[in-house]
Coordinates of C-alpha atoms in Angstrom, one line a residue:
M99 CA 0.0 0.0 0.0
G100 CA 1.8 3.1 -1.3
Q101 CA 0.5 6.1 0.7
L102 CA 1.5 8.8 -1.7
L103 CA 1.7 12.6 -1.4
V104 CA -0.6 13.7 -4.2
E105 CA -0.3 17.4 -5.1
G106 CA -3.3 19.1 -6.8
G107 CA -2.6 19.9 -10.5
E108 CA 0.9 18.5 -10.5
P109 CA 0.8 15.3 -12.5
Q110 CA 4.4 15.1 -13.4
R111 CA 5.6 15.4 -9.8
N112 CA 3.0 13.0 -8.7
L113 CA 4.0 10.4 -11.3
E114 CA 7.7 10.8 -10.3
R115 CA 6.7 10.2 -6.7
A116 CA 4.6 7.2 -7.8
A117 CA 7.6 5.8 -9.7
R118 CA 9.8 6.0 -6.6
M119 CA 7.1 4.2 -4.6
I120 CA 6.8 1.5 -7.2
A121 CA 10.6 1.0 -7.2
E122 CA 10.7 0.8 -3.4
A123 CA 7.9 -1.8 -3.4
A124 CA 9.8 -3.9 -5.9
E125 CA 13.0 -3.6 -3.9
R126 CA 11.2 -4.8 -0.8
G127 CA 9.8 -7.9 -2.5
C128 CA 6.2 -6.9 -3.1
D129 CA 4.2 -8.7 -5.8
L130 CA 1.8 -5.8 -6.2
V131 CA 1.8 -2.2 -5.3
L132 CA -1.5 -0.4 -4.7
L133 CA -1.4 3.4 -5.2
P134 CA -4.1 6.1 -4.5
E135 CA -7.1 7.4 -6.4
T136 CA -6.6 10.1 -9.1
L137 CA -2.9 10.3 -8.4
D138 CA -2.2 12.4 -11.5
F139 CA -4.2 15.6 -10.7
A140 CA -5.5 14.8 -7.2
W141 CA -9.2 14.1 -6.5
T142 CA -11.5 16.9 -7.7
H143 CA -8.7 19.3 -8.7
P144 CA -10.1 21.7 -11.4
S145 CA -7.1 21.2 -13.7
A146 CA -8.3 17.6 -14.5
L147 CA -11.3 19.1 -16.3
T148 CA -9.1 20.4 -19.1
E149 CA -5.9 18.4 -18.8
A150 CA -7.0 14.8 -18.2
Q151 CA -5.4 12.2 -20.5
P152 CA -6.8 9.2 -22.4
I153 CA -6.0 5.7 -21.4
P154 CA -3.8 4.4 -22.9
G155 CA -2.0 7.7 -22.8
A156 CA 1.0 9.5 -21.4
F157 CA 0.2 8.9 -17.7
S158 CA -1.0 5.3 -18.0
N159 CA 2.0 4.5 -20.2
R160 CA 4.3 5.7 -17.5
L161 CA 2.8 3.3 -15.0
C162 CA 3.0 0.5 -17.5
E163 CA 6.7 1.2 -18.1
E164 CA 7.3 1.1 -14.4
A165 CA 5.5 -2.3 -14.1
I166 CA 7.8 -3.7 -16.8
K167 CA 10.9 -2.1 -15.3
H168 CA 10.3 -3.5 -11.8
N169 CA 8.4 -6.7 -12.7
I170 CA 5.5 -5.9 -10.5
Y171 CA 1.7 -5.6 -10.6
I172 CA 0.4 -2.0 -10.2
C173 CA -3.1 -0.9 -9.2
A174 CA -3.5 2.9 -9.4
G175 CA -6.0 5.6 -9.9
L176 CA -5.9 8.1 -12.8
T177 CA -8.2 10.7 -14.3
E178 CA -9.3 9.5 -17.8
K179 CA -10.6 11.6 -20.7
L180 CA -12.9 9.4 -22.8
N181 CA -15.4 10.5 -25.4
G182 CA -15.6 14.0 -24.1
R183 CA -16.1 12.9 -20.5
N184 CA -13.8 12.5 -17.5
Y185 CA -13.8 9.3 -15.4
N186 CA -12.3 8.6 -12.0
T187 CA -10.4 5.5 -13.2
A188 CA -8.6 2.6 -11.6
L189 CA -6.1 0.5 -13.5
L190 CA -4.6 -3.0 -12.8
I191 CA -1.4 -3.5 -14.7
N192 CA 0.6 -6.7 -14.9
P193 CA 4.4 -7.0 -14.9
E194 CA 4.3 -7.2 -18.7
G195 CA 2.9 -3.7 -18.8
E196 CA -0.6 -4.8 -19.9
I197 CA -3.7 -3.1 -18.6
L198 CA -5.8 -6.0 -17.3
V199 CA -8.6 -3.9 -15.8
K200 CA -9.8 -0.4 -16.4
Y201 CA -12.6 0.5 -14.0
H202 CA -14.6 3.7 -13.7
K203 CA -15.8 4.7 -10.2
I204 CA -19.5 4.2 -9.8
N205 CA -20.4 5.5 -6.3
L206 CA -19.5 9.1 -7.0
L207 CA -19.9 11.6 -4.1
S208 CA -22.1 14.5 -5.0
V209 CA -19.2 16.9 -4.7
E210 CA -17.2 15.0 -7.4
Q211 CA -20.0 14.6 -9.9
P212 CA -19.1 17.9 -11.7
F213 CA -15.7 16.4 -12.3
Y214 CA -16.3 12.7 -13.3
S215 CA -19.0 10.6 -15.0
V216 CA -20.5 7.5 -13.4
G217 CA -18.9 4.2 -14.4
Q218 CA -21.0 1.4 -15.9
T219 CA -19.0 -1.8 -15.7
L220 CA -17.4 -4.2 -13.2
N221 CA -14.7 -6.7 -13.9
V222 CA -12.8 -9.5 -12.2
V223 CA -9.6 -10.8 -13.7
D224 CA -7.6 -14.0 -13.1
T225 CA -4.0 -13.5 -12.3
P226 CA -1.2 -15.7 -10.8
L227 CA -1.8 -13.9 -7.6
G228 CA -5.5 -14.7 -7.5
K229 CA -8.8 -13.4 -8.9
I230 CA -8.7 -9.6 -8.5
G231 CA -11.6 -7.1 -8.7
V232 CA -11.0 -3.3 -8.6
N233 CA -13.1 -0.4 -7.4
V234 CA -12.5 3.1 -6.0
C235 CA -12.8 4.6 -2.6
A236 CA -16.5 5.4 -1.9
D237 CA -17.5 2.4 -3.8
N238 CA -16.8 0.7 -0.5
Y239 CA -19.1 3.0 1.6
I240 CA -21.9 1.1 3.3
D241 CA -24.4 2.7 0.9
G242 CA -22.3 1.5 -2.1
L243 CA -21.4 -1.9 -0.8
A244 CA -23.5 -3.6 -3.5
I245 CA -20.5 -3.0 -5.7
G246 CA -18.2 -5.1 -3.5
H247 CA -21.0 -7.7 -3.1
T248 CA -21.1 -8.0 -6.9
L249 CA -17.3 -8.3 -7.3
A250 CA -17.4 -11.1 -4.7
R251 CA -20.2 -12.8 -6.6
M252 CA -18.0 -12.6 -9.7
G253 CA -15.4 -14.6 -7.9
A254 CA -13.0 -11.9 -6.6
E255 CA -10.6 -13.1 -4.0
F256 CA -9.0 -9.7 -3.6
I257 CA -10.8 -6.3 -4.0
L258 CA -8.3 -3.5 -4.6
A259 CA -9.4 0.1 -4.1
P260 CA -7.3 3.2 -4.8
A261 CA -8.7 5.9 -2.5
S262 CA -8.4 9.5 -1.3
W263 CA -9.9 9.6 2.1
T264 CA -10.4 13.2 3.2
V265 CA -11.3 14.8 6.5
D266 CA -11.5 18.3 7.9
Y267 CA -8.2 19.8 8.8
S268 CA -9.1 19.7 12.5
I269 CA -9.6 15.9 12.6
T270 CA -6.6 14.0 14.1
E271 CA -5.9 10.3 14.7
E272 CA -7.4 10.5 18.1
H273 CA -10.9 10.9 16.5
D274 CA -10.5 7.5 14.7
P275 CA -13.3 8.1 12.2
Y276 CA -12.5 4.9 10.2
Q277 CA -14.0 2.1 12.3
E278 CA -17.5 2.7 10.9
K279 CA -16.6 4.3 7.7
W280 CA -14.0 1.8 6.4
V281 CA -13.2 -1.0 8.8
R282 CA -16.9 -2.0 9.1
P283 CA -17.7 -2.3 5.3
F284 CA -14.4 -4.0 4.5
S285 CA -15.0 -6.5 7.3
I286 CA -18.6 -7.2 6.1
L287 CA -17.3 -8.2 2.7
A288 CA -14.3 -10.1 4.1
Q289 CA -16.3 -12.1 6.5
L290 CA -19.3 -12.8 4.3
Y291 CA -17.4 -13.9 1.3
N292 CA -13.8 -14.7 2.5
V293 CA -12.3 -12.0 0.4
A294 CA -9.4 -9.6 1.1
V295 CA -10.2 -5.9 0.7
V296 CA -7.2 -3.6 0.3
S297 CA -7.3 0.2 -0.1
T298 CA -4.6 2.8 -0.3
T299 CA -5.2 6.5 0.2
S300 CA -3.2 9.6 -0.6
V301 CA -1.8 12.0 1.9
G302 CA -1.4 15.8 1.9
Y303 CA -3.5 19.0 2.1
I304 CA -6.1 19.5 -0.7
V305 CA -5.4 22.6 -2.8
G306 CA -8.1 23.7 -5.3
G307 CA -11.6 22.3 -5.9
P308 CA -14.6 21.9 -3.5
Y309 CA -12.6 20.3 -0.7
E310 CA -9.8 22.9 -0.6
G311 CA -8.3 23.1 2.9
K312 CA -9.2 19.6 3.9
K313 CA -6.6 16.8 4.1
S314 CA -6.0 13.3 2.9
I315 CA -4.7 11.4 5.9
G316 CA -3.4 7.9 4.9
C317 CA -4.8 5.2 7.2
S318 CA -4.7 2.7 4.3
L319 CA -6.2 -0.7 5.1
A320 CA -5.8 -4.3 4.3
I321 CA -8.5 -6.5 5.8
D322 CA -9.4 -10.2 5.3
A323 CA -11.7 -12.6 7.2
S324 CA -9.2 -12.8 10.0
G325 CA -9.2 -9.0 10.6
I326 CA -6.9 -6.1 9.9
R327 CA -3.8 -7.3 8.1
A328 CA -2.1 -3.9 7.8
Q329 CA -2.9 -0.3 8.4
G330 CA -1.1 2.9 7.3
T331 CA -0.3 5.8 9.6
F332 CA -3.2 8.3 10.1
N333 CA -1.5 11.5 9.2
E334 CA -1.5 14.0 6.3
F335 CA 2.3 13.8 6.2
A336 CA 2.5 10.0 6.3
G337 CA 3.9 9.3 2.8
E338 CA 5.0 5.7 3.3
L339 CA 5.0 2.2 1.8
V340 CA 3.0 -0.2 4.1
I341 CA 3.7 -3.8 3.5
A342 CA 0.7 -6.2 3.8
E343 CA 1.1 -10.0 3.7
V344 CA -2.3 -11.2 2.7
P345 CA -2.7 -14.9 1.9
R346 CA -4.9 -15.9 -1.1
P347 CA -8.4 -16.6 0.2
I348 CA -9.9 -20.0 -0.6
R349 CA -13.3 -19.5 -2.2
K350 CA -15.1 -22.7 -3.1
E351 CA -18.6 -21.4 -3.7
Q352 CA -19.8 -20.1 -7.0
G353 CA -23.2 -19.0 -8.3
T354 CA -26.2 -20.0 -6.2
A355 CA -23.9 -21.8 -3.8
I356 CA -22.7 -18.3 -2.7
G357 CA -26.4 -17.5 -1.8
E358 CA -26.7 -20.7 0.2
M359 CA -23.5 -19.9 2.1
L360 CA -24.8 -16.4 2.9
K361 CA -28.1 -17.8 4.2
R362 CA -26.1 -20.1 6.5
K363 CA -24.4 -17.0 7.8
G364 CA -27.7 -15.3 8.5
Y365 CA -27.6 -12.9 5.5
Q366 CA -31.1 -11.6 4.6
F367 CA -32.2 -11.4 1.0
D368 CA -35.9 -11.0 1.2
Q369 CA -36.6 -8.1 3.6
L370 CA -37.2 -4.5 2.8
P371 CA -35.9 -1.9 5.3
R372 CA -38.3 -1.5 8.2
S373 CA -39.4 1.9 7.0
Q374 CA -40.7 0.4 3.8
A375 CA -41.9 -3.0 5.0

């Protein structure tokens, strides 16, 4: 989990920093490095509206080159210009420099909807590391957890999520706002389906855009059915590589057998919320 300082409107500096993080991950024996959401321009930075690049394109090509150079899988977030629209995009790149997954964020916050269009596809890919699904940040909110449920139904053993978790400047690690916001939804997916959920967030103060003055604070997470495997430092200055050793989950159930497993665990399929029942 490469907690990266991401500077608003500074794609070249951000990509150089990402390249150094990728090199460090490879040197330390990582099979895969997970980098933050929209690491090119930073989340909701206005410059992305006019300067976003296509994929494949200059920024994604740089990440593909680094994957080849260091013989490592890379999952990272970029801003993509496609057919006149921008997307909050996550890529999974193999060590041969091939883009295996290109995913567009679906559960967009209201504040980011002027910047990005809603994604329309989900995908899970087979790799030597396991079956990997990709989503982005708020896709793992409780109210967006259907996305993770679907990836798990599609056979994902690992769900990777580039992120940019932001808080007000006054929030510090003592407030620990992440138990309900992140640990809980990750744990729901992990324990229901025996998947591992891993998310890396950026660090640094937000400059420009609707969240200017807030901060991204690290606290990246790797969670599986056994609990928290690794957690990054909660601090806006905590640019660091966090090593997580996550064993490949064993998932035997497919199709309707997954539903039968969930029923045994007490999961309810056939009840409306009480207010609508």
